[in-house]
Amino acid sequence: MISYLIRRCLIGLITLLLITFVVYSLIRFMPGSPMTNEMAMLDPSKSISKEDYERRLKSFGLDKPWYEAYFVWLGNVTLKGDLGRSITQRKPVASLIGERAGATLLLSGSSLLLTYLLSIPMGLWFTVRSGKADERTLSTALYTLYSLPSFVAALYLQILLAVKLGWLPLMGLKSEGFESFSIFGKALDILQHSLMPIICFTYGSLAYFSRFIKSNMDEVIRQDYIRTARAKGVSPARVITHHAFRNTMIPLVTMIGLTLPGLLSGAIILEQIFNWPGMGQLFFASIGGRDYETIMGLTLMFSVLTLLGQLLADVLYAFADPRVSFS
Amino acid sequence: MSQPSAETNSKNTVAAGFWSEAWKRFRRRKLAMAALIYVAALSCVALFAPAIAGTKPIICKYKGSIYFPALGYLRRQWENPIFLEIRKEYSTRMKEEDPDSWAVWPLVYQDPYRRVKEGEWPGQPGNPSGIMGAPSRHNLFGTDQQGYDVFAQMVHGTKTAMLVGFVSMGIASVLGISIGALAGYFGGVIDIVLSRLIELVMCIPTLVLILSVLAVVEEPNIWHMMVVIGITGWTGLARLTRGEFMKLKELEYVTAARALGLSGTRIMFRHILRNALAPVLVPIAFGIAGAILIESGLSFLGVGGEAPNPSWGSLLSAARNTLEETWWLVVFPGTAIFLTVLAYNLIGEGLQEATDPRLTQSGH
Amino acid sequence: MFPRLRSLFFLIPLTLAFLAGCKSSDPEVPPKPGESSGAGTQEEEVLLQPFDAPPLEELEAKVTWEDQLVVDPMDLLREKQAQTEPLVTVEEALQLRNNSMDENAKTLNASRRVAGSDAEVEWDATIVRHLSADIKSSNPLMINSTAEFDVLGLIGFEIFGFDWNMTPLATSDTVKSWQTSKDRMYDKVVLRDDLTWSDGTPITAHDVVFSFQTIMNPKVPVPAVRQGADKLRWIEAYDDYTLVYFHSEPLATNMWNLNFPTIPKHIYEESIKEDVTLQDSDYHVKMEDHPVCGGPYKMVKREQGQEIVCVRRDEYFFKDGQPIRPLHHFKEVRFKIIKDPNTSLLALKAGEIEDLELTAEQWIKETDKNELYEKNTRVTATEWIEFHFIWNCKTPFFSDVRTRKAMSYAFDHDEMLTNIFYGLYEPASGPWHSEHWVAPKTPLPPYKQDFEKAEQLLDEAGWIDSDGDGIRDKEIGGKSVKFEFTINVAESSDNGKKACELLKSCLDRIGVVCHVRPLEFTVLQEKEFNHQFHAAMGGWGAGADPYTTKNIFGTDEDRNFGSYSNPEVDRLFEAGEKEFDRQKRAEIYSRIHTILYEDQPYTWLFYRNAFYGYNKAVRGYNFSPRGPYHYSPGFSSIWKAVSN
């Protein structure tokens, strides 16, 4: 087990190297440079002279061929632990990510947790009531939610809860004078601000996850051992939760591994609507601005999370199903 | 190493028997059948879109010859250049130029690519623009902010909606299931290599990939987009399949098959695969429908190919500007997407049960 | 200072930003005027060659000075308003729904009134303004986007500005006198002696010289402000308050080069030696969040992506308890950064922000609804930002003026104005708005759709469908080329895409195939800079001085994306910069306007109006061709009424 983990971590490092190399080459391949937007936003009465252009490229370290620039980046990351500085915002990438990590984690983390907490019981319930009217109604309702774009829901929630009723704040993460609140007041304030974003972030995925659970359960409950258990008089609820559900653990664990990087990926549109200082907007803006350093910092973070998610899933397989062994 | 012909033969009969049996069981499921009919109907709409909504005659006789101008919606070249002399103003100038001409018109005189103006069609006013385009007799589903008819856009966007889903998820499914199966079944070095490939693809941001594609492809079109969605969307499927294979390959029947000397591929694809599909069915069903939404998201980045490219997703994004007023821009495309998601999932469920050999015994 | 002079800066951006759907969210305006490019030599390592400034006495002896305008822009505004009669009372105007041009005129008329007396003004008021994008830097030298303009307009120390007619001026808040030599080679400015930075250090002429030298230091990565400043030969501070600007050439446009931002010498003199970026070192990072400000306001809070708070500096307005300058109207200015247009509108309705630039869609949809009018009113006014299709003259399709004209005739301008842009915008026919002082006296009529003419022009140009496939073609260099081109447009601009689709459908009827290709903004820009396109949709804001248009239409100029070239136009632009007589200058540029109208390097489409919603308590919105803020007095004319 330990040796497996060590081996996986070593392989993971090599994978990271490969990923960052590929991504770096791809982002340098995108048309445009950090200068493109800068020049486009200039007053049309001005222009950047060739010399100034070269000077600025050089100050961004972009005068070198991309592979050289990659190794410079890699050197800084591995030797100095320095993710570099955002090209467009001139702040250290690590602090840009750090500033947003909390808010993103709050939103995505609660939303993921909520999704699993709601969809697992719903999925199990769907299995029991499969084909019955109540199952059909609820699942249809979930499909409806899935098809309702989150920006529509967000706007109507804002109009109703924030503008008309005034129960919740319209946007942002904190209220005016947040610093002076008590601990409890701070928590309540953040909760109030995050409620609408979390709802909008969550409702759409309920259908997917609950149907996913149900589909896997359907497969399992037809297995012979389940029928045996039933025949032996085990109560239906117990069959579902104890015998059947345990056997759908492999896909569920895979799914959890797959959603782990989502913890920090944020949501571009919802963050914009709720003025939420999250990672999605940062990522989107850094791609638009060709902010190579920031994109690489974010890619590195996502990649580490992705690899961890996969590793976690692989390790949990052995616990979820003893037949699976580390190889 | 037996006689190949005999084996192929027996495989065919087995397969035929299995699938016809499955089809029988599938037909018994009313909801699944309804869903299938819906998808079939949607395909018809996609195929015959120019005959359903358009401003070009389906068939017409003009100056002594028969033409099919509506085909111009599918491909510009299929619209005869002779109509340039009336500047393609069929409804008003065809009769003027040739009083003996006649034409069979699409069911609805509306165009997905432009606003229909006053005086183009007898008794039909020009399409309203701004936020005034609520559904009416002339605009069944209303019009968007620039006065394009929503119904016509949805009818013509059906092709995109269906193609994007099937092609991109087709690519993703084939890649995901086969790579996942190989990794899960063989394990060892193969698994290590393939798993790293999965991780690599997972970590490449789709936005970045798309923009890099733009650097290489001069004239990106909808097919490029489908390929991009396909080659980035398979990793989850691969992980799920791999997990199932890792579990199932340890089961008795697989060991038995192996003891019988069956080849690895045969075991994988004939014996395990059927049982490993449950976890990927829902992701695939949602994926086919979800591609409709991804498509509009991608067109936001400029890989959406050429405009105008009416699609359900782009109507939804157009709605964002005037969400409270133009409810019809959300409700109609939203409903279409909802029905499609529902249909694909019902078909998926139907397939899952119809192809389960145990079900015949369970008397479900 | 800034709020008044907020900008000498002129051209607004163009950028398809707005069209790009981002409205002002995209950074746009840069500071300061500059010269169009081209002229002058480019130094290699050293941008600023050493210069031995003559003693002041020597200079005074040989130069004849002419006084330039030093004024409180608010006085100019009061003067202007005194000449017009109010159409309605403010109370009446606030009742209006503003659904017609007439009502808009009344609202505009009432909303722009400056305070009649000090008693009407709520002097301790806070205003919450909207920003659609965060600022990237609070250092005036790094200024580049509109958001930065809005903020630095309050906290930055400014000497020059221009009024709503784009007449340059120096503000009496900071300047005692401003003189220009008769030969246009020197400008002399005497600063006031009662100016201080927000840390109490006096502001002197040495700060201005230091700022100039920093801007001209090639190692300092200033994005925008070097242009213009680099046309100056030298600046000398003869004492703490007397500055002389030395020009390289005598040009009518020299005064536009004087305006660049000023930073405190005592703060940066040492630190720049360690960190030339002015942003990277710990010390500079601290300065970014707590800048030492020279303007009427200072920044007290900067929360990334959320909020910026500026408060009025008492020491700027009072000395020993006595007022030394006219007090600015707000004690506190809060900028709320909200990117999403829908959320911004909700925030305006809820009273969380007090001004907002509306989108065209938001303007039409609020027409008959109540929520907006509970707390707010709204106005629209012409802004000189024109939009157009650019034709790449280097392509076989558009090298011939006849094909470009054919495009303009084929396009359905009426349909675009009425339905794609909801009848809100006025048509454009050339680079300058018809009310611009250089526009031709008899306005040139905008193009109208005329298929016959378009077809005739294409025939004449040799584009005929010779192979009967329904697409016009022409033999070029022995090969048959089909008239099939691609027009690029910003993907984020729904209206822009629709305008291009309209072009496509118009051209389809005359045998020309046009592909509409929506592109991500950066990709679109990259292709334009590299001239890798057939046609594109774009927009430009108006410069404060007409010479700035040179870099758009001059041969091989940087922003001449379509590679248009006409020696006559080049010659006229040269002449325009050398002509000192305003009337004669106007005639030169008017001639350029007419030639461009004939040559159609662009198909001009429309001017984008400004749409604003603002709180009913807020008064004094005066719209210039650059909107309500980006001129003098701009924001400083805005005030809040005492509530009853």
PDB file of N, CA, C and O in Angstrom, chain C residues 328-350:
ATOM      1  N   HIS C 328     -15.149  70.059  -3.847  1.00  0.00           N
ATOM      2  CA  HIS C 328     -15.836  69.049  -4.660  1.00  0.00           C
ATOM      3  C   HIS C 328     -17.081  68.558  -3.940  1.00  0.00           C
ATOM      4  O   HIS C 328     -17.165  68.617  -2.725  1.00  0.00           O
ATOM      5  N   HIS C 329     -18.029  68.050  -4.732  1.00  0.00           N
ATOM      6  CA  HIS C 329     -19.376  67.855  -4.203  1.00  0.00           C
ATOM      7  C   HIS C 329     -19.588  66.637  -3.320  1.00  0.00           C
ATOM      8  O   HIS C 329     -20.578  66.551  -2.620  1.00  0.00           O
ATOM      9  N   PHE C 330     -18.703  65.662  -3.405  1.00  0.00           N
ATOM     10  CA  PHE C 330     -18.943  64.461  -2.611  1.00  0.00           C
ATOM     11  C   PHE C 330     -17.832  64.255  -1.596  1.00  0.00           C
ATOM     12  O   PHE C 330     -16.654  64.407  -1.909  1.00  0.00           O
ATOM     13  N   LYS C 331     -18.256  63.892  -0.402  1.00  0.00           N
ATOM     14  CA  LYS C 331     -17.260  63.627   0.623  1.00  0.00           C
ATOM     15  C   LYS C 331     -16.618  62.265   0.367  1.00  0.00           C
ATOM     16  O   LYS C 331     -15.452  62.051   0.654  1.00  0.00           O
ATOM     17  N   GLU C 332     -17.425  61.370  -0.157  1.00  0.00           N
ATOM     18  CA  GLU C 332     -16.920  60.010  -0.362  1.00  0.00           C
ATOM     19  C   GLU C 332     -17.435  59.492  -1.708  1.00  0.00           C
ATOM     20  O   GLU C 332     -18.599  59.695  -2.037  1.00  0.00           O
ATOM     21  N   VAL C 333     -16.570  58.849  -2.454  1.00  0.00           N
ATOM     22  CA  VAL C 333     -16.969  58.215  -3.712  1.00  0.00           C
ATOM     23  C   VAL C 333     -16.625  56.738  -3.609  1.00  0.00           C
ATOM     24  O   VAL C 333     -15.470  56.380  -3.417  1.00  0.00           O
ATOM     25  N   ARG C 334     -17.654  55.919  -3.680  1.00  0.00           N
ATOM     26  CA  ARG C 334     -17.418  54.471  -3.632  1.00  0.00           C
ATOM     27  C   ARG C 334     -17.648  53.913  -5.023  1.00  0.00           C
ATOM     28  O   ARG C 334     -18.634  54.221  -5.662  1.00  0.00           O
ATOM     29  N   PHE C 335     -16.727  53.109  -5.479  1.00  0.00           N
ATOM     30  CA  PHE C 335     -16.904  52.424  -6.759  1.00  0.00           C
ATOM     31  C   PHE C 335     -17.224  50.964  -6.474  1.00  0.00           C
ATOM     32  O   PHE C 335     -16.436  50.274  -5.846  1.00  0.00           O
ATOM     33  N   LYS C 336     -18.386  50.518  -6.922  1.00  0.00           N
ATOM     34  CA  LYS C 336     -18.710  49.094  -6.787  1.00  0.00           C
ATOM     35  C   LYS C 336     -18.412  48.426  -8.125  1.00  0.00           C
ATOM     36  O   LYS C 336     -18.883  48.877  -9.167  1.00  0.00           O
ATOM     37  N   ILE C 337     -17.638  47.372  -8.064  1.00  0.00           N
ATOM     38  CA  ILE C 337     -17.282  46.675  -9.297  1.00  0.00           C
ATOM     39  C   ILE C 337     -18.279  45.549  -9.532  1.00  0.00           C
ATOM     40  O   ILE C 337     -18.343  44.592  -8.763  1.00  0.00           O
ATOM     41  N   ILE C 338     -19.102  45.700 -10.558  1.00  0.00           N
ATOM     42  CA  ILE C 338     -20.073  44.657 -10.903  1.00  0.00           C
ATOM     43  C   ILE C 338     -19.960  44.413 -12.398  1.00  0.00           C
ATOM     44  O   ILE C 338     -20.192  45.303 -13.194  1.00  0.00           O
ATOM     45  N   LYS C 339     -19.580  43.217 -12.764  1.00  0.00           N
ATOM     46  CA  LYS C 339     -19.375  42.945 -14.186  1.00  0.00           C
ATOM     47  C   LYS C 339     -20.682  42.635 -14.895  1.00  0.00           C
ATOM     48  O   LYS C 339     -20.881  43.007 -16.042  1.00  0.00           O
ATOM     49  N   ASP C 340     -21.570  41.922 -14.225  1.00  0.00           N
ATOM     50  CA  ASP C 340     -22.746  41.417 -14.920  1.00  0.00           C
ATOM     51  C   ASP C 340     -23.770  42.528 -15.145  1.00  0.00           C
ATOM     52  O   ASP C 340     -24.190  43.192 -14.192  1.00  0.00           O
ATOM     53  N   PRO C 341     -24.206  42.742 -16.391  1.00  0.00           N
ATOM     54  CA  PRO C 341     -25.138  43.840 -16.672  1.00  0.00           C
ATOM     55  C   PRO C 341     -26.489  43.672 -15.973  1.00  0.00           C
ATOM     56  O   PRO C 341     -27.059  44.652 -15.489  1.00  0.00           O
ATOM     57  N   ASN C 342     -26.989  42.436 -15.902  1.00  0.00           N
ATOM     58  CA  ASN C 342     -28.287  42.234 -15.241  1.00  0.00           C
ATOM     59  C   ASN C 342     -28.195  42.541 -13.758  1.00  0.00           C
ATOM     60  O   ASN C 342     -29.069  43.191 -13.184  1.00  0.00           O
ATOM     61  N   THR C 343     -27.136  42.046 -13.128  1.00  0.00           N
ATOM     62  CA  THR C 343     -26.951  42.301 -11.702  1.00  0.00           C
ATOM     63  C   THR C 343     -26.760  43.788 -11.445  1.00  0.00           C
ATOM     64  O   THR C 343     -27.292  44.338 -10.478  1.00  0.00           O
ATOM     65  N   SER C 344     -26.022  44.459 -12.334  1.00  0.00           N
ATOM     66  CA  SER C 344     -25.806  45.893 -12.157  1.00  0.00           C
ATOM     67  C   SER C 344     -27.130  46.644 -12.170  1.00  0.00           C
ATOM     68  O   SER C 344     -27.364  47.541 -11.356  1.00  0.00           O
ATOM     69  N   LEU C 345     -28.007  46.253 -13.106  1.00  0.00           N
ATOM     70  CA  LEU C 345     -29.294  46.934 -13.202  1.00  0.00           C
ATOM     71  C   LEU C 345     -30.128  46.695 -11.939  1.00  0.00           C
ATOM     72  O   LEU C 345     -30.762  47.610 -11.411  1.00  0.00           O
ATOM     73  N   LEU C 346     -30.084  45.468 -11.434  1.00  0.00           N
ATOM     74  CA  LEU C 346     -30.809  45.184 -10.197  1.00  0.00           C
ATOM     75  C   LEU C 346     -30.245  46.024  -9.048  1.00  0.00           C
ATOM     76  O   LEU C 346     -30.991  46.539  -8.214  1.00  0.00           O
ATOM     77  N   ALA C 347     -28.926  46.161  -9.046  1.00  0.00           N
ATOM     78  CA  ALA C 347     -28.297  46.952  -7.985  1.00  0.00           C
ATOM     79  C   ALA C 347     -28.725  48.417  -8.077  1.00  0.00           C
ATOM     80  O   ALA C 347     -28.930  49.083  -7.070  1.00  0.00           O
ATOM     81  N   LEU C 348     -28.881  48.912  -9.303  1.00  0.00           N
ATOM     82  CA  LEU C 348     -29.333  50.295  -9.484  1.00  0.00           C
ATOM     83  C   LEU C 348     -30.768  50.444  -8.986  1.00  0.00           C
ATOM     84  O   LEU C 348     -31.111  51.387  -8.269  1.00  0.00           O
ATOM     85  N   LYS C 349     -31.610  49.480  -9.342  1.00  0.00           N
ATOM     86  CA  LYS C 349     -33.008  49.550  -8.904  1.00  0.00           C
ATOM     87  C   LYS C 349     -33.111  49.461  -7.395  1.00  0.00           C
ATOM     88  O   LYS C 349     -33.961  50.097  -6.783  1.00  0.00           O
ATOM     89  N   ALA C 350     -32.236  48.645  -6.805  1.00  0.00           N
ATOM     90  CA  ALA C 350     -32.286  48.480  -5.355  1.00  0.00           C
ATOM     91  C   ALA C 350     -31.598  49.638  -4.635  1.00  0.00           C
ATOM     92  O   ALA C 350     -31.570  49.672  -3.416  1.00  0.00           O
TER      93      ALA C 350
END
